Amino acid sequence: MKVVYPHMGHMWICVKAMLEYLDVEVVVPPPSSKKTLLLGVKHAPEFACMPLKLNLGNFMEAAEMGADTIVMAGGCGPCRFGYYAHVEHAILRDLGYRYQLVVLEPPQKHIGELLGKIKHITGHQSWRRVINGIRFGYHKAEAVDQLEKMSHYCRPRETRAGATDRALQSALREIIAVDRPEKLPAALNNAMGMMNAVSLDKQRPVLRIGLVGEIYTLLEPFSNLDIERKLGGMGVEVDRSIYLSEWINEHLFMGLKKNKGGSKLAKQKAIKYLGHSVGGHGLETVGSTVLYAERGYDGVIQLLPFTCMPEIVAQSILPRVSTELGIPVMTLIVDEQSGEAGLVTRLEAFVDLLARRKQTGKVLA
């Protein structure tokens, strides 16, 4: 069995660690690229959103590297993502690919449902080793999230352009190289040392922007045209409403780890504007925008793939949140037609507006 799973930011680091710890052979597809997207666009339904097209491209590229089994998360509720694993599998089968498919659905009642499916992949491994493997992958996700948050702080304050990106890549290599759980704390300590070594101007005034929206578009830099790095270069410290380890704890571990954050508070904050789930992360998008306003952020950017229904609902509500709480909100919709120049122009205009608003202390129309 040679397992592949789609790219979504740095998720591959923690999934690879978990599976290889359990002696499962892993095929990591090349990072998502124009070629990946073109493969997906050619064979996916036109109305499907960008994540499905990139997933499809990932699997086609991985097949050329020998992958024969897809491991994919499932889902429930109004978001179409819950069908994606089976739709992608059917498309690949029609194209002549012979993949096995394993769908990891979020457990409905007990984490044992998830453990059972992972044990199916690993075959002969003991329950104790399966649990240790899951824990190892999860701790890697936490480490990666911690380094990403440090990069969000450093990037707009760095004194040498590009120093944060170089440090982050070196720090991530430290985490990737760890093959045993007991080695991870020391590696994380080294990685954080690399990030702390970035020369900063801590007195430099920066803007703070919260990024909200659909999880794949938030986490995958190819799909959002590397928005975190672009904003950092414009002097903006960003924060995301979703981090991978928090999502894993909430949706796959059913909140087993306490005090880990998650979407509970955001959902409470959203009630005034949206009283029920609309699928995906639409509810969290509304609530997180409220939270960013309460925490004094300068603005919010909503990210979503074209035709994403939950985020379209949230988009229709955000103008009211923006008006009532006095926080500027911009929505960016991405698909295969999105261009980098257009995105940069919109980001520059939004950042200029926020900077002027902050300097004058006035609300700009």
PDB file of C-alpha atoms in Angstrom, residues 85-292:
ATOM      1  CA  ALA A  85     -13.588  11.996  -1.743  1.00  0.00           C
ATOM      2  CA  HIS A  86     -16.124   9.859  -3.598  1.00  0.00           C
ATOM      3  CA  VAL A  87     -16.538  12.294  -6.511  1.00  0.00           C
ATOM      4  CA  GLU A  88     -12.770  12.521  -6.987  1.00  0.00           C
ATOM      5  CA  HIS A  89     -12.449   8.735  -6.742  1.00  0.00           C
ATOM      6  CA  ALA A  90     -15.132   8.285  -9.422  1.00  0.00           C
ATOM      7  CA  ILE A  91     -13.460  10.795 -11.757  1.00  0.00           C
ATOM      8  CA  LEU A  92     -10.081   9.102 -11.311  1.00  0.00           C
ATOM      9  CA  ARG A  93     -11.616   5.685 -11.966  1.00  0.00           C
ATOM     10  CA  ASP A  94     -13.188   6.958 -15.214  1.00  0.00           C
ATOM     11  CA  LEU A  95      -9.747   8.234 -16.233  1.00  0.00           C
ATOM     12  CA  GLY A  96      -8.251   4.788 -15.707  1.00  0.00           C
ATOM     13  CA  TYR A  97      -6.598   5.260 -12.296  1.00  0.00           C
ATOM     14  CA  ARG A  98      -7.015   2.305  -9.928  1.00  0.00           C
ATOM     15  CA  TYR A  99      -6.888   3.889  -6.493  1.00  0.00           C
ATOM     16  CA  GLN A 100      -8.215   2.374  -3.286  1.00  0.00           C
ATOM     17  CA  LEU A 101     -10.108   4.962  -1.234  1.00  0.00           C
ATOM     18  CA  VAL A 102     -10.147   5.371   2.565  1.00  0.00           C
ATOM     19  CA  VAL A 103     -12.326   8.206   3.874  1.00  0.00           C
ATOM     20  CA  LEU A 104     -11.702   9.458   7.404  1.00  0.00           C
ATOM     21  CA  GLU A 105     -15.074  10.818   8.440  1.00  0.00           C
ATOM     22  CA  PRO A 106     -15.277  13.063  11.519  1.00  0.00           C
ATOM     23  CA  PRO A 107     -16.460  10.766  14.356  1.00  0.00           C
ATOM     24  CA  GLN A 108     -20.115  11.291  15.255  1.00  0.00           C
ATOM     25  CA  LYS A 109     -20.051   9.835  18.758  1.00  0.00           C
ATOM     26  CA  HIS A 110     -16.602   8.618  19.792  1.00  0.00           C
ATOM     27  CA  ILE A 111     -12.989   8.976  18.669  1.00  0.00           C
ATOM     28  CA  GLY A 112     -12.886   5.171  18.382  1.00  0.00           C
ATOM     29  CA  GLU A 113     -14.572   5.521  14.971  1.00  0.00           C
ATOM     30  CA  LEU A 114     -11.544   7.445  13.680  1.00  0.00           C
ATOM     31  CA  LEU A 115      -9.059   5.088  15.339  1.00  0.00           C
ATOM     32  CA  GLY A 116     -10.702   2.123  13.654  1.00  0.00           C
ATOM     33  CA  LYS A 117     -10.215   3.571  10.182  1.00  0.00           C
ATOM     34  CA  ILE A 118      -6.587   4.472  10.829  1.00  0.00           C
ATOM     35  CA  LYS A 119      -5.981   0.948  12.124  1.00  0.00           C
ATOM     36  CA  HIS A 120      -7.474  -0.374   8.873  1.00  0.00           C
ATOM     37  CA  ILE A 121      -4.746   1.498   6.966  1.00  0.00           C
ATOM     38  CA  THR A 122      -1.964   0.331   9.264  1.00  0.00           C
ATOM     39  CA  GLY A 123      -3.066  -3.323   9.335  1.00  0.00           C
ATOM     40  CA  HIS A 124      -1.113  -5.288  11.909  1.00  0.00           C
ATOM     41  CA  GLN A 125      -0.117  -2.412  14.225  1.00  0.00           C
ATOM     42  CA  SER A 126      -1.214  -2.564  17.854  1.00  0.00           C
ATOM     43  CA  TRP A 127      -3.778  -0.138  19.219  1.00  0.00           C
ATOM     44  CA  ARG A 128      -1.125   1.383  21.466  1.00  0.00           C
ATOM     45  CA  ARG A 129       1.155   2.091  18.519  1.00  0.00           C
ATOM     46  CA  VAL A 130      -1.750   3.513  16.468  1.00  0.00           C
ATOM     47  CA  ILE A 131      -2.598   5.929  19.285  1.00  0.00           C
ATOM     48  CA  ASN A 132       1.052   6.924  19.664  1.00  0.00           C
ATOM     49  CA  GLY A 133       1.273   7.522  15.917  1.00  0.00           C
ATOM     50  CA  ILE A 134      -1.789   9.776  15.935  1.00  0.00           C
ATOM     51  CA  ARG A 135      -0.389  11.666  18.917  1.00  0.00           C
ATOM     52  CA  PHE A 136       2.959  12.084  17.108  1.00  0.00           C
ATOM     53  CA  GLY A 137       1.294  13.546  14.025  1.00  0.00           C
ATOM     54  CA  TYR A 138      -0.847  15.848  16.123  1.00  0.00           C
ATOM     55  CA  HIS A 139       2.126  17.204  18.051  1.00  0.00           C
ATOM     56  CA  LYS A 140       3.864  17.918  14.751  1.00  0.00           C
ATOM     57  CA  ALA A 141       0.793  19.883  13.654  1.00  0.00           C
ATOM     58  CA  GLU A 142       0.998  21.886  16.879  1.00  0.00           C
ATOM     59  CA  ALA A 143       4.694  22.579  16.270  1.00  0.00           C
ATOM     60  CA  VAL A 144       4.064  23.759  12.709  1.00  0.00           C
ATOM     61  CA  ASP A 145       1.226  26.023  13.862  1.00  0.00           C
ATOM     62  CA  GLN A 146       3.482  27.542  16.514  1.00  0.00           C
ATOM     63  CA  LEU A 147       6.176  28.322  13.930  1.00  0.00           C
ATOM     64  CA  GLU A 148       3.630  29.776  11.510  1.00  0.00           C
ATOM     65  CA  LYS A 149       2.301  32.099  14.218  1.00  0.00           C
ATOM     66  CA  MET A 150       5.838  33.256  14.942  1.00  0.00           C
ATOM     67  CA  SER A 151       6.306  33.994  11.233  1.00  0.00           C
ATOM     68  CA  HIS A 152       3.115  36.079  11.233  1.00  0.00           C
ATOM     69  CA  TYR A 153       4.595  38.250  13.978  1.00  0.00           C
ATOM     70  CA  CYS A 154       8.115  38.470  12.527  1.00  0.00           C
ATOM     71  CA  ARG A 155       7.409  39.105   8.843  1.00  0.00           C
ATOM     72  CA  PRO A 156       6.148  42.741   9.059  1.00  0.00           C
ATOM     73  CA  ARG A 157       8.884  43.619  11.584  1.00  0.00           C
ATOM     74  CA  GLU A 158      11.928  41.980   9.980  1.00  0.00           C
ATOM     75  CA  THR A 159      14.887  44.283   9.298  1.00  0.00           C
ATOM     76  CA  ARG A 160      16.145  42.205   6.349  1.00  0.00           C
ATOM     77  CA  ALA A 161      13.614  41.386   3.656  1.00  0.00           C
ATOM     78  CA  GLY A 162      12.968  37.662   3.357  1.00  0.00           C
ATOM     79  CA  ALA A 163      14.694  36.745   6.636  1.00  0.00           C
ATOM     80  CA  THR A 164      11.478  35.376   8.169  1.00  0.00           C
ATOM     81  CA  ASP A 165      10.704  33.167   5.172  1.00  0.00           C
ATOM     82  CA  ARG A 166      14.223  31.729   5.194  1.00  0.00           C
ATOM     83  CA  ALA A 167      14.085  31.098   8.932  1.00  0.00           C
ATOM     84  CA  LEU A 168      10.653  29.481   8.658  1.00  0.00           C
ATOM     85  CA  GLN A 169      11.823  27.076   5.958  1.00  0.00           C
ATOM     86  CA  SER A 170      14.844  26.077   8.064  1.00  0.00           C
ATOM     87  CA  ALA A 171      12.665  25.700  11.152  1.00  0.00           C
ATOM     88  CA  LEU A 172      10.156  23.513   9.286  1.00  0.00           C
ATOM     89  CA  ARG A 173      12.985  21.276   8.052  1.00  0.00           C
ATOM     90  CA  GLU A 174      13.894  20.654  11.704  1.00  0.00           C
ATOM     91  CA  ILE A 175      10.341  19.469  12.399  1.00  0.00           C
ATOM     92  CA  ILE A 176      10.083  17.425   9.203  1.00  0.00           C
ATOM     93  CA  ALA A 177      13.318  15.547   9.985  1.00  0.00           C
ATOM     94  CA  VAL A 178      12.044  14.223  13.326  1.00  0.00           C
ATOM     95  CA  ASP A 179      11.178  10.514  13.045  1.00  0.00           C
ATOM     96  CA  ARG A 180      10.546   9.691  16.715  1.00  0.00           C
ATOM     97  CA  PRO A 181       8.134  11.390  19.128  1.00  0.00           C
ATOM     98  CA  GLU A 182      10.773  11.757  21.855  1.00  0.00           C
ATOM     99  CA  LYS A 183      12.945  13.873  19.518  1.00  0.00           C
ATOM    100  CA  LEU A 184      10.243  16.423  18.770  1.00  0.00           C
ATOM    101  CA  PRO A 185      10.592  18.744  21.828  1.00  0.00           C
ATOM    102  CA  ALA A 186      14.302  19.340  21.157  1.00  0.00           C
ATOM    103  CA  ALA A 187      13.677  19.903  17.456  1.00  0.00           C
ATOM    104  CA  LEU A 188      10.911  22.399  18.220  1.00  0.00           C
ATOM    105  CA  ASN A 189      13.210  24.202  20.611  1.00  0.00           C
ATOM    106  CA  ASN A 190      15.853  24.485  17.861  1.00  0.00           C
ATOM    107  CA  ALA A 191      13.236  25.596  15.348  1.00  0.00           C
ATOM    108  CA  MET A 192      11.912  28.308  17.647  1.00  0.00           C
ATOM    109  CA  GLY A 193      15.492  29.453  18.194  1.00  0.00           C
ATOM    110  CA  MET A 194      15.827  29.948  14.437  1.00  0.00           C
ATOM    111  CA  MET A 195      12.681  32.058  14.376  1.00  0.00           C
ATOM    112  CA  ASN A 196      13.770  34.067  17.417  1.00  0.00           C
ATOM    113  CA  ALA A 197      17.084  34.805  15.685  1.00  0.00           C
ATOM    114  CA  VAL A 198      15.345  36.866  12.989  1.00  0.00           C
ATOM    115  CA  SER A 199      16.355  40.495  13.461  1.00  0.00           C
ATOM    116  CA  LEU A 200      13.246  42.589  14.196  1.00  0.00           C
ATOM    117  CA  ASP A 201      12.309  46.218  14.616  1.00  0.00           C
ATOM    118  CA  LYS A 202       9.742  45.774  17.383  1.00  0.00           C
ATOM    119  CA  GLN A 203       8.963  49.498  17.488  1.00  0.00           C
ATOM    120  CA  ARG A 204       7.823  49.543  13.868  1.00  0.00           C
ATOM    121  CA  PRO A 205       4.093  50.302  13.604  1.00  0.00           C
ATOM    122  CA  VAL A 206       2.210  47.500  11.882  1.00  0.00           C
ATOM    123  CA  LEU A 207      -1.366  46.846  10.902  1.00  0.00           C
ATOM    124  CA  ARG A 208      -3.174  43.741  12.106  1.00  0.00           C
ATOM    125  CA  ILE A 209      -5.543  41.853   9.816  1.00  0.00           C
ATOM    126  CA  GLY A 210      -7.565  38.727  10.603  1.00  0.00           C
ATOM    127  CA  LEU A 211      -7.970  36.138   7.859  1.00  0.00           C
ATOM    128  CA  VAL A 212     -11.269  34.250   7.914  1.00  0.00           C
ATOM    129  CA  GLY A 213     -13.046  31.940   5.511  1.00  0.00           C
ATOM    130  CA  GLU A 214     -12.988  28.450   4.040  1.00  0.00           C
ATOM    131  CA  ILE A 215     -10.339  26.198   5.609  1.00  0.00           C
ATOM    132  CA  TYR A 216      -8.600  24.955   2.455  1.00  0.00           C
ATOM    133  CA  THR A 217      -8.248  28.435   0.979  1.00  0.00           C
ATOM    134  CA  LEU A 218      -6.970  29.756   4.295  1.00  0.00           C
ATOM    135  CA  LEU A 219      -4.324  27.052   4.776  1.00  0.00           C
ATOM    136  CA  GLU A 220      -3.106  26.329   1.230  1.00  0.00           C
ATOM    137  CA  PRO A 221      -0.765  29.114   0.016  1.00  0.00           C
ATOM    138  CA  PHE A 222      -1.077  28.129  -3.654  1.00  0.00           C
ATOM    139  CA  SER A 223      -4.839  28.608  -3.589  1.00  0.00           C
ATOM    140  CA  ASN A 224      -4.681  31.974  -1.778  1.00  0.00           C
ATOM    141  CA  LEU A 225      -1.698  33.192  -3.833  1.00  0.00           C
ATOM    142  CA  ASP A 226       0.483  33.260  -0.710  1.00  0.00           C
ATOM    143  CA  ILE A 227      -1.542  36.023   0.900  1.00  0.00           C
ATOM    144  CA  GLU A 228       0.110  35.755   4.322  1.00  0.00           C
ATOM    145  CA  ARG A 229       3.567  36.414   2.875  1.00  0.00           C
ATOM    146  CA  LYS A 230       2.284  39.243   0.650  1.00  0.00           C
ATOM    147  CA  LEU A 231       0.561  40.997   3.550  1.00  0.00           C
ATOM    148  CA  GLY A 232       3.616  40.542   5.744  1.00  0.00           C
ATOM    149  CA  GLY A 233       5.693  42.269   3.088  1.00  0.00           C
ATOM    150  CA  MET A 234       3.234  45.184   3.207  1.00  0.00           C
ATOM    151  CA  GLY A 235       3.773  45.618   6.946  1.00  0.00           C
ATOM    152  CA  VAL A 236       0.772  43.625   8.101  1.00  0.00           C
ATOM    153  CA  GLU A 237       0.700  41.103  10.942  1.00  0.00           C
ATOM    154  CA  VAL A 238      -1.910  38.472  10.138  1.00  0.00           C
ATOM    155  CA  ASP A 239      -3.795  35.943  12.192  1.00  0.00           C
ATOM    156  CA  ARG A 240      -5.896  33.086  10.847  1.00  0.00           C
ATOM    157  CA  SER A 241      -9.247  32.057  12.271  1.00  0.00           C
ATOM    158  CA  ILE A 242      -8.291  28.408  11.653  1.00  0.00           C
ATOM    159  CA  TYR A 243      -5.099  26.545  12.529  1.00  0.00           C
ATOM    160  CA  LEU A 244      -4.661  22.900  11.624  1.00  0.00           C
ATOM    161  CA  SER A 245      -4.030  21.506  15.114  1.00  0.00           C
ATOM    162  CA  GLU A 246      -7.093  23.305  16.486  1.00  0.00           C
ATOM    163  CA  TRP A 247      -9.235  21.911  13.660  1.00  0.00           C
ATOM    164  CA  ILE A 248      -7.911  18.373  14.253  1.00  0.00           C
ATOM    165  CA  ASN A 249      -8.606  18.601  17.981  1.00  0.00           C
ATOM    166  CA  GLU A 250     -12.109  19.925  17.484  1.00  0.00           C
ATOM    167  CA  HIS A 251     -13.318  17.855  14.529  1.00  0.00           C
ATOM    168  CA  LEU A 252     -11.325  14.601  14.670  1.00  0.00           C
ATOM    169  CA  PHE A 253     -10.506  14.327  18.402  1.00  0.00           C
ATOM    170  CA  MET A 254     -13.874  15.795  19.455  1.00  0.00           C
ATOM    171  CA  GLY A 255     -12.176  18.382  21.683  1.00  0.00           C
ATOM    172  CA  LEU A 256     -10.211  15.761  23.621  1.00  0.00           C
ATOM    173  CA  LYS A 257      -7.435  18.258  24.361  1.00  0.00           C
ATOM    174  CA  LYS A 258      -8.812  20.994  26.596  1.00  0.00           C
ATOM    175  CA  ASN A 259      -7.950  24.717  26.385  1.00  0.00           C
ATOM    176  CA  LYS A 260      -6.861  24.290  22.767  1.00  0.00           C
ATOM    177  CA  GLY A 261      -8.959  27.015  21.225  1.00  0.00           C
ATOM    178  CA  GLY A 262     -11.276  26.162  18.356  1.00  0.00           C
ATOM    179  CA  SER A 263     -14.494  27.555  17.017  1.00  0.00           C
ATOM    180  CA  LYS A 264     -16.759  27.428  20.086  1.00  0.00           C
ATOM    181  CA  LEU A 265     -16.351  31.099  21.017  1.00  0.00           C
ATOM    182  CA  ALA A 266     -16.642  32.225  17.381  1.00  0.00           C
ATOM    183  CA  LYS A 267     -19.911  30.324  17.012  1.00  0.00           C
ATOM    184  CA  GLN A 268     -21.258  32.030  20.135  1.00  0.00           C
ATOM    185  CA  LYS A 269     -20.289  35.447  18.762  1.00  0.00           C
ATOM    186  CA  ALA A 270     -22.006  34.697  15.452  1.00  0.00           C
ATOM    187  CA  ILE A 271     -25.429  34.024  16.986  1.00  0.00           C
ATOM    188  CA  LYS A 272     -26.527  37.664  16.778  1.00  0.00           C
ATOM    189  CA  TYR A 273     -26.006  37.627  13.009  1.00  0.00           C
ATOM    190  CA  LEU A 274     -26.444  33.970  12.017  1.00  0.00           C
ATOM    191  CA  GLY A 275     -28.348  31.603  14.243  1.00  0.00           C
ATOM    192  CA  HIS A 276     -27.523  28.247  12.675  1.00  0.00           C
ATOM    193  CA  SER A 277     -24.875  26.335  10.784  1.00  0.00           C
ATOM    194  CA  VAL A 278     -24.695  26.904   7.026  1.00  0.00           C
ATOM    195  CA  GLY A 279     -22.036  24.242   6.471  1.00  0.00           C
ATOM    196  CA  GLY A 280     -18.295  24.510   6.091  1.00  0.00           C
ATOM    197  CA  HIS A 281     -16.936  27.358   8.187  1.00  0.00           C
ATOM    198  CA  GLY A 282     -19.564  29.977   7.342  1.00  0.00           C
ATOM    199  CA  LEU A 283     -20.685  30.361  10.941  1.00  0.00           C
ATOM    200  CA  GLU A 284     -17.092  30.621  12.189  1.00  0.00           C
ATOM    201  CA  THR A 285     -16.334  33.254   9.531  1.00  0.00           C
ATOM    202  CA  VAL A 286     -19.050  35.539  10.903  1.00  0.00           C
ATOM    203  CA  GLY A 287     -18.145  34.901  14.544  1.00  0.00           C
ATOM    204  CA  SER A 288     -14.389  35.270  13.968  1.00  0.00           C
ATOM    205  CA  THR A 289     -14.968  38.640  12.313  1.00  0.00           C
ATOM    206  CA  VAL A 290     -16.788  39.757  15.471  1.00  0.00           C
ATOM    207  CA  LEU A 291     -13.884  38.488  17.578  1.00  0.00           C
ATOM    208  CA  TYR A 292     -11.287  40.315  15.485  1.00  0.00           C
TER     209      TYR A 292
END
